[in-house]
Amino acid sequence: MGFFKKLKDKFTEQTETVTEKFKDGLTKTRDSFVGRMNELFAQYRTVDEDFFEELEEILIGADVGVSTVMELIDELKDEVKLRNIKESREIAPVISEKLAEKLDKSGEDADLNMQDDQMTVILFVGVNGVGKTTTIGKMAHSFKEEGKTVVMAAGDTFRAGAIEQLEAWGDRVGVDVIKQQAGSDPAAVMYDAIQSARAKKADVLLCDTAGRLQNKVNLMKELEKVKRVISREIPDAPHEVLLVLDATTGQNAMSQAKTFGEATEVSGIVLTKLDGTAKGGIVLAIRNELNIPVKLVGLGEGMDDLQPFDAEQFVYGLFKELVEEETGEEKEEEEIENTRE
Amino acid sequence: MAFEGLAERLQATFDKMKGRGKVSEADVKEMMREVRLALLEADVNFKVVKKFVNDVKERAVGQEVMKSLTPGQQVIKVVNEELTKLMGGEQSKIAHAQKPPTVVMMVGLQGAGKTTTTAKIANYLRKNNNRKPLMAAADIYRPAAIDQLNTLGKQLDMPVFSLGDQVNPVDIASGAVSQAKEEHQDYVLIDTAGRLHVDEQLMGELQEIKDTVQPDEILLVVDAMTGQDAVNVAESFNEQLGLTGVVLTKLDGDTRGGAALSVKAVTETPIKFAGMGEKVDQLEPFHPERMASRILGMGDVLSLIEKAQTNVDEERAKELEKKIRSADLTFDDFLEQLEQVRSMGPLDELLAMMPGANKKAMKNIQIDESQIGRVEAIVRSMTAHEKQNPSVMNASRKRRIAKGSGTTIQDVNRLLKQFEDMKKMMKQMTSMQKGKKKGKGGFQLPFM
């Protein structure tokens, strides 16, 4: 089982800073997950029904989602039979392998679809209070750092104070905000913003929209219209439609991803507030069941705390301690493997 | 995404054991597994689920279920009862201090909806309890959070206390309380910044506010869509601040809201309000028994019944029923009925409350309110004579109606045809029902 070794090697090659930030941000997720896994292995020496039930609970407790968990457990049971595994410790690498497999299922890369020859338009959608405006502010900051010209469109004309919030970010980051009055048509704001961003020869246009619950048909139609207006002005835009998801959200995240996906062809997910939660397992369910890649994660309140998401890195983060134990036991493991073969 | 209700899940289990007559202990185990999965899918915390399922199992294995002829319904009944018990049984009201002002602190994670909820509660207190609330803007961290509360204050024409974002939230809170005393406002609602329960520094700030203003209520605002972590959040806020209640927001979404149960179980404080929409008046007192059915996916039947009862005039309904029986329904009646249904709230909201609304069949039905608006426009463009006597309609009248309502002649024709079909159908239905006992009210929805 050289899986973790492979991962570890990969990470030593990576730029330390990104990995550090990622690891720090995931401390909570990791501690709780690893802690419980270790408890599980300590409590159950042998692999039996009770062991699986407990494992099921750990995964569900991380918001992985019932159907994905059930699928995973079934696969694990098969593996246990196939490989004739009896000791619980032996199953640990199989679990992480399966988890990484599910996360990496689509094989798509998580890079943003940036345009070289024209302005890149990114539309942000999501339910209320997930952190759309904050994410846009953070993204504007990182694009600006890269030397790009950025324009933000204040498309949340509904919520009190939303336009002011984006403007505050504009001032902080030093980026222009195109706005109209509160209550005006968001599609009209987008039209204005495109014209204005073109005139400014902007590289990136970030479009904010009002938060809306996905079961409100009228509001979802409004969002479709916003997207239509953008596409009419720039045929292949928006180049990215990013669904912003709150990492503390439970199973409803699936419904959000599905409905927003249908209405606006979501191309990627931004998972926010991942730093505070012991969870984030919903990433797995979304990847596994809906096949939408997670492109960015929010790991804190600072301007630099928005990071690109890497599935392998995520699993590594979760299993850091287990990895270290395993690589120490690597020799022993290989021996076991050899005798099996 | 199999978001079936518990009722359907259990039904599937029973179908498997049909014909065996008796329910064995293994069957009960199987049923409990379904209960457990349903609760987990509804985002109830797994620890809470574990305890709950054990409690139910005890009752189920003991006489109650196994001897019953309808074990499925019996299980649902037991589950529903236990769940309601756990949810806190009765409705709970907001505190009222002996000596005004009553100080209420709003706390929670980022994005839960504290600011909106603050305004909603202020509005609720004024509207229903005739109080004079003062809102205090103590969120100095999130950009424009103070603007948001100010805007809401303006909308409601209600005072907002703010000292800008350069002043310590503790001073803002105590400043608000003294102003309320001077100006005889009887409630002070303190909107604090969203923070992570693990952020020691910011949690310390909340404790300081608490020590300074001695609030009568500390309400934790929780997003109904929160997953398994709801338990940790609630536990942590409760330990550090001593919560007195919870407000559940975004319940107008399609989440099962299992977080409600988790939060209730760990804090043992009542859920006092439920946020039901983005508008300031969309706040309702929390009904524990209804939440139980929702988590189980059984539909909010009670709410629906209540809505219908308050909004439909019994007398008129009877009159209408008579008319339907004699099949001389006019467009005036039609319009009236349309309005009655509409006054109960948005149709999708109504539909969502019906049992089975989450079932697969309902998933494809999308209620387009504008479609109903169009129908209304057409009817309203008719003359009084036309409304009373739909048979007088001719090409020229139709043309005029289409023009007047901004629709096409095809639209008008379609509506007229539907109206005729509906009349026919009603006639058939009433003649069919004649044999049966006469129904209480004539509450029917012709266009649905």
Short mmCIF file of C-alpha atoms in Angstrom, two decimals, chain A residues 28 36 53-54 56-58 60-63 66-67 70 127-130 134 158-166 168-169 172 210-219 221 246 248-256 258-259 273 275-279 289-290 301, chain B residues 1-3 9 33 36-37 40-43 46 50 109-112 116 141-144 147-149 151-152 155 194-199 202 223 225-230 232-233 250-256 276-279 348-349 363 366-370:
data_model
loop_
_atom_site.label_atom_id
_atom_site.label_comp_id
_atom_site.label_asym_id
_atom_site.label_seq_id
_atom_site.Cartn_x
_atom_site.Cartn_y
_atom_site.Cartn_z
CA LYS A 28 -10.46 21.16 13.03
CA ARG A 36 -12.50 9.36 15.94
CA GLU A 53 -21.77 0.71 12.00
CA GLU A 54 -19.37 2.86 14.00
CA GLU A 56 -20.72 4.68 9.19
CA GLU A 57 -21.43 7.09 12.01
CA ILE A 58 -18.03 8.74 11.82
CA ILE A 60 -22.04 10.61 8.50
CA GLY A 61 -20.85 12.76 11.38
CA ALA A 62 -18.53 14.46 8.93
CA ASP A 63 -21.53 15.27 6.69
CA VAL A 66 -26.00 8.96 3.81
CA SER A 67 -26.02 7.54 0.29
CA MET A 70 -23.72 3.50 2.29
CA VAL A 127 -28.27 30.50 -0.98
CA ASN A 128 -28.39 33.27 1.62
CA GLY A 129 -25.53 33.77 4.01
CA VAL A 130 -22.97 31.39 2.52
CA THR A 134 -16.90 37.90 0.95
CA PHE A 158 -32.21 42.84 -2.78
CA ARG A 159 -30.59 42.37 0.61
CA ALA A 160 -30.25 45.47 2.73
CA GLY A 161 -26.63 46.62 2.83
CA ALA A 162 -25.37 44.16 0.21
CA ILE A 163 -24.23 46.83 -2.25
CA GLU A 164 -22.46 48.71 0.56
CA GLN A 165 -20.77 45.48 1.60
CA LEU A 166 -19.33 44.93 -1.87
CA ALA A 168 -16.46 48.23 1.25
CA TRP A 169 -14.55 45.33 -0.28
CA ARG A 172 -10.33 47.70 0.78
CA ALA A 210 -28.45 37.96 -4.22
CA GLY A 211 -28.63 34.85 -2.08
CA ARG A 212 -31.71 32.78 -2.78
CA LEU A 213 -33.09 29.48 -1.55
CA GLN A 214 -33.12 27.01 -4.38
CA ASN A 215 -36.79 26.12 -4.00
CA LYS A 216 -37.95 29.62 -4.93
CA VAL A 217 -38.87 29.19 -8.56
CA ASN A 218 -39.20 32.88 -9.37
CA LEU A 219 -35.84 33.75 -7.90
CA LYS A 221 -35.73 32.23 -12.98
CA ASP A 246 -21.27 26.88 3.37
CA THR A 248 -21.42 23.70 7.78
CA THR A 249 -24.42 22.90 5.57
CA GLY A 250 -25.73 19.39 5.80
CA GLN A 251 -27.54 17.29 3.24
CA ASN A 252 -29.28 20.31 1.78
CA ALA A 253 -26.00 21.14 0.04
CA MET A 254 -26.84 18.36 -2.40
CA SER A 255 -30.16 19.92 -3.21
CA GLN A 256 -28.47 23.29 -3.63
CA LYS A 258 -28.46 20.11 -7.99
CA THR A 259 -30.97 22.93 -8.40
CA LYS A 273 -16.09 28.54 6.30
CA ASP A 275 -11.86 26.46 8.88
CA GLY A 276 -14.42 26.50 11.65
CA THR A 277 -16.07 23.25 11.01
CA ALA A 278 -15.16 19.73 11.87
CA LYS A 279 -16.85 18.71 8.65
CA GLU A 289 -23.04 12.07 -6.64
CA LEU A 290 -23.10 15.22 -8.74
CA GLU A 301 -11.61 35.53 7.40
CA MET B 1 -30.79 12.01 -3.75
CA ALA B 2 -33.37 9.91 -2.08
CA PHE B 3 -35.12 12.37 0.14
CA ARG B 9 -39.38 4.35 3.68
CA ARG B 33 -32.83 1.14 10.70
CA ARG B 36 -32.33 5.99 11.80
CA LEU B 37 -31.53 6.61 8.14
CA LEU B 40 -29.62 11.03 9.50
CA GLU B 41 -30.67 12.14 6.05
CA ALA B 42 -32.55 14.96 7.70
CA ASP B 43 -29.25 16.12 9.25
CA PHE B 46 -25.79 11.01 14.77
CA LYS B 50 -28.57 7.00 18.39
CA LEU B 109 -22.17 31.89 13.17
CA GLN B 110 -21.56 34.06 10.12
CA GLY B 111 -24.35 34.01 7.59
CA ALA B 112 -26.94 32.44 9.88
CA THR B 116 -32.31 40.01 9.30
CA TYR B 141 -16.49 43.52 11.69
CA ARG B 142 -18.42 42.55 8.60
CA PRO B 143 -18.28 45.30 6.00
CA ALA B 144 -21.59 47.19 5.78
CA ASP B 147 -25.59 49.79 6.93
CA GLN B 148 -27.71 46.67 6.64
CA LEU B 149 -29.32 47.18 10.04
CA THR B 151 -31.51 50.14 6.09
CA LEU B 152 -33.79 47.65 7.80
CA GLN B 155 -37.73 50.18 6.16
CA GLY B 194 -21.14 36.41 13.34
CA ARG B 195 -18.32 34.35 14.76
CA LEU B 196 -17.04 30.83 14.89
CA HIS B 197 -17.77 29.04 18.14
CA VAL B 198 -14.08 28.13 18.30
CA ASP B 199 -12.89 31.74 18.05
CA LEU B 202 -14.59 36.85 19.74
CA ASP B 223 -29.40 28.18 9.87
CA MET B 225 -29.71 23.85 6.75
CA THR B 226 -26.80 23.26 9.14
CA GLY B 227 -25.46 19.74 9.11
CA GLN B 228 -23.90 17.56 11.77
CA ASP B 229 -21.85 20.43 13.19
CA ALA B 230 -24.98 22.12 14.57
CA ASN B 232 -20.92 21.51 18.32
CA VAL B 233 -21.95 25.06 17.53
CA LYS B 250 -34.21 29.79 6.34
CA LEU B 251 -36.93 27.26 7.11
CA ASP B 252 -38.65 28.33 3.92
CA GLY B 253 -36.06 26.30 2.05
CA ASP B 254 -36.47 22.62 1.26
CA THR B 255 -34.26 21.38 4.07
CA ARG B 256 -35.65 18.83 6.50
CA MET B 276 -39.80 31.76 6.90
CA GLY B 277 -38.58 34.13 4.19
CA GLU B 278 -36.50 37.13 3.27
CA LYS B 279 -39.10 39.77 4.08
CA ASP B 348 -45.34 26.93 -3.55
CA GLU B 349 -45.28 27.55 0.18
CA LYS B 363 -40.85 17.45 -7.82
CA GLN B 366 -43.37 24.12 -10.51
CA ILE B 367 -45.86 26.72 -9.52
CA ASP B 368 -45.38 29.81 -11.56
CA GLU B 369 -47.08 32.62 -9.70
CA SER B 370 -46.99 34.84 -12.77
#
